[in-house]
Amino acid sequence: TKNIHQRFIGSLLILVLGNVAHLSAQNSQKKINQLKKELLTTTDSKKKATLYSDLTWYYGNVSVDSALSYGKKALLESNQLKDSVLIAQVNSDIASAYFNKSDFKNSETHYLKALQIRAKKNDVLGINKIKVNLGNVYRKTFRHELSMKNYIEALQYFEDKNAPVFINIIKANMGLLFTDTKNYDKAQKYLKEAVL
């Protein structure tokens, strides 16, 4: 039975993740080119900081080093503007780049900085998006209970908001976590729900 579950999970993951990385990199490169053009023409500080932040995010799928380079610029600009909402976003974007680099310590640090700002602003949506990302960091660093806690809290929020895209992402992540902990029945349940 375990082998059947493992095969089922493997084929689901191929189905879910199949060409995502390739398409994501292609789409990111197009967006990067567009953002760089905009960067050449803007003189507005806030717009520049936002473009740097966007470049940090989109470079995350193409070149992590470039993402982190733009992240530093975005952080510098947003700190000068004293724009806490933008600072939170930049920290999230930098955290994502570090996650892609498998630097989970720095990823966690930046997600927690973003979380702190979003909590002060009572940005409940932003808080729960970060919980999903922190759940991923904790899963990768084998802090399974903490990972599940973040996933469950975020799942409850997005189910209350009837947000199927987020619900499916979280359920897929929970499926991966159950796979990691060799609970194949629950892994199959959550991955199946995420795909359907």
mmCIF file of C-alpha atoms in Angstrom:
data_model
loop_
_atom_site.group_PDB
_atom_site.id
_atom_site.type_symbol
_atom_site.label_atom_id
_atom_site.label_comp_id
_atom_site.label_asym_id
_atom_site.label_seq_id
_atom_site.Cartn_x
_atom_site.Cartn_y
_atom_site.Cartn_z
ATOM 1 C CA THR A 1 0.000 0.000 0.000
ATOM 2 C CA LYS A 2 2.790 2.410 0.919
ATOM 3 C CA ASN A 3 4.420 1.915 -2.501
ATOM 4 C CA ILE A 4 1.124 2.626 -4.295
ATOM 5 C CA HIS A 5 0.687 5.802 -2.229
ATOM 6 C CA GLN A 6 4.247 6.909 -3.018
ATOM 7 C CA ARG A 7 3.698 6.330 -6.754
ATOM 8 C CA PHE A 8 0.382 8.182 -6.645
ATOM 9 C CA ILE A 9 2.000 11.121 -4.844
ATOM 10 C CA GLY A 10 4.897 11.118 -7.318
ATOM 11 C CA SER A 11 2.565 11.254 -10.321
ATOM 12 C CA LEU A 12 0.481 13.980 -8.699
ATOM 13 C CA LEU A 13 3.590 16.061 -8.119
ATOM 14 C CA ILE A 14 4.646 15.611 -11.749
ATOM 15 C CA LEU A 15 1.131 16.697 -12.739
ATOM 16 C CA VAL A 16 1.210 19.725 -10.438
ATOM 17 C CA LEU A 17 4.828 20.762 -10.932
ATOM 18 C CA GLY A 18 5.547 19.393 -14.423
ATOM 19 C CA ASN A 19 6.276 22.391 -16.624
ATOM 20 C CA VAL A 20 5.714 25.078 -13.999
ATOM 21 C CA ALA A 21 9.412 25.926 -13.511
ATOM 22 C CA HIS A 22 10.093 26.271 -17.255
ATOM 23 C CA LEU A 23 7.002 28.388 -17.963
ATOM 24 C CA SER A 24 7.631 30.460 -14.864
ATOM 25 C CA ALA A 25 11.194 31.310 -15.949
ATOM 26 C CA GLN A 26 10.020 32.246 -19.467
ATOM 27 C CA ASN A 27 7.220 34.476 -18.162
ATOM 28 C CA SER A 28 9.552 36.016 -15.580
ATOM 29 C CA GLN A 29 12.105 36.982 -18.234
ATOM 30 C CA LYS A 30 9.445 38.824 -20.247
ATOM 31 C CA LYS A 31 8.283 40.697 -17.151
ATOM 32 C CA ILE A 32 11.901 41.505 -16.157
ATOM 33 C CA ASN A 33 12.560 43.096 -19.561
ATOM 34 C CA GLN A 34 9.421 45.212 -19.202
ATOM 35 C CA LEU A 35 10.305 46.298 -15.629
ATOM 36 C CA LYS A 36 13.850 47.266 -16.642
ATOM 37 C CA LYS A 37 12.451 49.500 -19.407
ATOM 38 C CA GLU A 38 10.169 51.190 -16.878
ATOM 39 C CA LEU A 39 13.107 51.652 -14.505
ATOM 40 C CA LEU A 40 15.027 53.613 -17.166
ATOM 41 C CA THR A 41 12.220 56.136 -17.577
ATOM 42 C CA THR A 42 11.054 56.757 -13.996
ATOM 43 C CA THR A 43 12.308 59.509 -11.715
ATOM 44 C CA ASP A 44 9.736 58.878 -8.972
ATOM 45 C CA SER A 45 11.369 57.385 -5.839
ATOM 46 C CA LYS A 46 8.365 55.291 -4.820
ATOM 47 C CA LYS A 47 7.929 53.940 -8.355
ATOM 48 C CA LYS A 48 11.646 53.098 -8.485
ATOM 49 C CA ALA A 49 11.481 51.267 -5.133
ATOM 50 C CA THR A 50 8.423 49.328 -6.333
ATOM 51 C CA LEU A 51 10.165 48.377 -9.598
ATOM 52 C CA TYR A 52 13.227 47.180 -7.668
ATOM 53 C CA SER A 53 10.922 45.108 -5.486
ATOM 54 C CA ASP A 54 9.149 43.633 -8.527
ATOM 55 C CA LEU A 55 12.516 42.815 -10.117
ATOM 56 C CA THR A 56 13.536 41.047 -6.903
ATOM 57 C CA TRP A 57 10.411 38.897 -7.155
ATOM 58 C CA TYR A 58 10.636 38.073 -10.869
ATOM 59 C CA TYR A 59 14.382 37.429 -10.821
ATOM 60 C CA GLY A 60 13.719 34.832 -8.106
ATOM 61 C CA ASN A 61 12.753 32.367 -10.874
ATOM 62 C CA VAL A 62 15.634 33.307 -13.184
ATOM 63 C CA SER A 63 18.717 34.383 -11.192
ATOM 64 C CA VAL A 64 18.736 34.423 -7.396
ATOM 65 C CA ASP A 65 21.895 36.560 -7.268
ATOM 66 C CA SER A 66 20.238 39.228 -9.436
ATOM 67 C CA ALA A 67 17.106 38.978 -7.284
ATOM 68 C CA LEU A 68 19.113 39.638 -4.124
ATOM 69 C CA SER A 69 20.997 42.494 -5.797
ATOM 70 C CA TYR A 70 17.715 44.221 -6.694
ATOM 71 C CA GLY A 71 16.386 43.352 -3.244
ATOM 72 C CA LYS A 72 19.162 45.389 -1.610
ATOM 73 C CA LYS A 73 18.322 48.363 -3.836
ATOM 74 C CA ALA A 74 14.606 47.986 -3.084
ATOM 75 C CA LEU A 75 15.267 47.830 0.661
ATOM 76 C CA LEU A 76 17.482 50.910 0.530
ATOM 77 C CA GLU A 77 14.898 52.921 -1.425
ATOM 78 C CA SER A 78 11.904 51.799 0.666
ATOM 79 C CA ASN A 79 13.754 52.507 3.946
ATOM 80 C CA GLN A 80 14.589 56.018 2.698
ATOM 81 C CA LEU A 81 10.906 56.516 1.876
ATOM 82 C CA LYS A 82 9.959 55.141 5.326
ATOM 83 C CA ASP A 83 7.200 53.209 3.551
ATOM 84 C CA SER A 84 6.456 50.293 5.892
ATOM 85 C CA VAL A 85 4.055 48.572 3.481
ATOM 86 C CA LEU A 86 6.735 48.566 0.785
ATOM 87 C CA ILE A 87 9.434 47.509 3.287
ATOM 88 C CA ALA A 88 7.270 44.509 4.238
ATOM 89 C CA GLN A 89 6.808 43.591 0.552
ATOM 90 C CA VAL A 90 10.533 43.924 -0.193
ATOM 91 C CA ASN A 91 11.379 41.695 2.777
ATOM 92 C CA SER A 92 8.928 39.086 1.470
ATOM 93 C CA ASP A 93 10.469 39.267 -2.011
ATOM 94 C CA ILE A 94 14.008 38.918 -0.582
ATOM 95 C CA ALA A 95 12.842 36.016 1.600
ATOM 96 C CA SER A 96 11.471 34.285 -1.494
ATOM 97 C CA ALA A 97 14.796 34.718 -3.323
ATOM 98 C CA TYR A 98 16.698 33.251 -0.364
ATOM 99 C CA PHE A 99 14.202 30.364 -0.287
ATOM 100 C CA ASN A 100 14.942 29.653 -3.970
ATOM 101 C CA LYS A 101 18.644 29.635 -3.050
ATOM 102 C CA SER A 102 17.914 27.107 -0.246
ATOM 103 C CA ASP A 103 19.192 29.676 2.267
ATOM 104 C CA PHE A 104 16.356 28.996 4.667
ATOM 105 C CA LYS A 105 17.859 30.897 7.586
ATOM 106 C CA ASN A 106 17.911 34.214 5.701
ATOM 107 C CA SER A 107 14.551 33.392 4.142
ATOM 108 C CA GLU A 108 12.990 32.947 7.586
ATOM 109 C CA THR A 109 14.635 36.156 8.878
ATOM 110 C CA HIS A 110 13.145 38.265 6.087
ATOM 111 C CA TYR A 111 9.705 36.621 6.252
ATOM 112 C CA LEU A 112 9.617 37.323 10.008
ATOM 113 C CA LYS A 113 10.549 40.986 9.388
ATOM 114 C CA ALA A 114 7.713 41.250 6.877
ATOM 115 C CA LEU A 115 5.352 39.469 9.268
ATOM 116 C CA GLN A 116 6.165 41.895 12.083
ATOM 117 C CA ILE A 117 5.310 44.904 9.881
ATOM 118 C CA ARG A 118 2.131 43.315 8.536
ATOM 119 C CA ALA A 119 1.024 42.443 12.088
ATOM 120 C CA LYS A 120 1.507 46.090 13.162
ATOM 121 C CA LYS A 121 -0.594 47.178 10.174
ATOM 122 C CA ASN A 122 -3.203 44.490 10.974
ATOM 123 C CA ASP A 123 -2.832 43.259 7.373
ATOM 124 C CA VAL A 124 -4.559 39.913 7.918
ATOM 125 C CA LEU A 125 -4.292 38.819 4.276
ATOM 126 C CA GLY A 126 -0.558 39.638 4.229
ATOM 127 C CA ILE A 127 -0.033 37.826 7.539
ATOM 128 C CA ASN A 128 -1.638 34.641 6.231
ATOM 129 C CA LYS A 129 0.293 34.720 2.942
ATOM 130 C CA ILE A 130 3.504 34.903 4.981
ATOM 131 C CA LYS A 131 2.314 32.017 7.188
ATOM 132 C CA VAL A 132 2.136 29.838 4.062
ATOM 133 C CA ASN A 133 5.697 30.837 3.127
ATOM 134 C CA LEU A 134 6.979 30.306 6.669
ATOM 135 C CA GLY A 135 5.268 26.896 6.606
ATOM 136 C CA ASN A 136 7.412 26.082 3.556
ATOM 137 C CA VAL A 137 10.592 27.291 5.290
ATOM 138 C CA TYR A 138 9.806 25.202 8.379
ATOM 139 C CA ARG A 139 9.020 22.161 6.221
ATOM 140 C CA LYS A 140 12.389 22.475 4.473
ATOM 141 C CA THR A 141 14.166 22.795 7.839
ATOM 142 C CA PHE A 142 12.365 19.759 9.323
ATOM 143 C CA ARG A 143 10.347 21.771 11.859
ATOM 144 C CA HIS A 144 7.259 19.798 10.914
ATOM 145 C CA GLU A 145 4.960 20.832 13.772
ATOM 146 C CA LEU A 146 5.661 24.528 13.223
ATOM 147 C CA SER A 147 5.169 24.051 9.494
ATOM 148 C CA MET A 148 1.787 22.376 9.995
ATOM 149 C CA LYS A 149 0.697 25.053 12.505
ATOM 150 C CA ASN A 150 1.348 27.799 9.924
ATOM 151 C CA TYR A 151 -0.370 25.866 7.133
ATOM 152 C CA ILE A 152 -3.465 25.135 9.245
ATOM 153 C CA GLU A 153 -3.834 28.746 10.425
ATOM 154 C CA ALA A 154 -3.489 30.047 6.862
ATOM 155 C CA LEU A 155 -5.837 27.370 5.494
ATOM 156 C CA GLN A 156 -8.562 28.352 7.983
ATOM 157 C CA TYR A 157 -8.245 31.998 6.947
ATOM 158 C CA PHE A 158 -8.387 31.286 3.191
ATOM 159 C CA GLU A 159 -11.260 28.811 3.599
ATOM 160 C CA ASP A 160 -13.200 31.519 5.470
ATOM 161 C CA LYS A 161 -12.435 33.883 2.565
ATOM 162 C CA ASN A 162 -13.360 31.198 -0.009
ATOM 163 C CA ALA A 163 -10.056 31.669 -1.875
ATOM 164 C CA PRO A 164 -9.612 28.414 -3.866
ATOM 165 C CA VAL A 165 -6.180 29.274 -5.341
ATOM 166 C CA PHE A 166 -4.646 29.718 -1.889
ATOM 167 C CA ILE A 167 -6.573 26.739 -0.469
ATOM 168 C CA ASN A 168 -5.148 24.468 -3.198
ATOM 169 C CA ILE A 169 -1.596 25.751 -2.711
ATOM 170 C CA ILE A 170 -1.776 25.168 1.048
ATOM 171 C CA LYS A 171 -3.297 21.704 0.646
ATOM 172 C CA ALA A 172 -0.542 20.779 -1.835
ATOM 173 C CA ASN A 173 2.055 22.006 0.686
ATOM 174 C CA MET A 174 0.375 20.010 3.462
ATOM 175 C CA GLY A 175 0.440 16.974 1.172
ATOM 176 C CA LEU A 176 4.195 17.435 0.725
ATOM 177 C CA LEU A 177 4.633 17.785 4.480
ATOM 178 C CA PHE A 178 2.701 14.561 5.097
ATOM 179 C CA THR A 179 4.890 12.895 2.446
ATOM 180 C CA ASP A 180 7.997 14.097 4.311
ATOM 181 C CA THR A 181 6.651 12.593 7.549
ATOM 182 C CA LYS A 182 5.710 9.370 5.711
ATOM 183 C CA ASN A 183 1.985 9.748 6.427
ATOM 184 C CA TYR A 184 1.044 8.638 2.917
ATOM 185 C CA ASP A 185 -2.722 8.352 3.477
ATOM 186 C CA LYS A 186 -2.996 12.003 4.519
ATOM 187 C CA ALA A 187 -0.491 13.045 1.845
ATOM 188 C CA GLN A 188 -2.675 11.398 -0.805
ATOM 189 C CA LYS A 189 -5.823 13.038 0.619
ATOM 190 C CA TYR A 190 -4.419 16.586 0.585
ATOM 191 C CA LEU A 191 -2.627 16.304 -2.758
ATOM 192 C CA LYS A 192 -5.761 14.885 -4.349
ATOM 193 C CA GLU A 193 -7.869 17.743 -2.948
ATOM 194 C CA ALA A 194 -5.294 20.271 -4.181
ATOM 195 C CA VAL A 195 -5.392 18.912 -7.732
ATOM 196 C CA LEU A 196 -9.186 18.485 -7.910
#
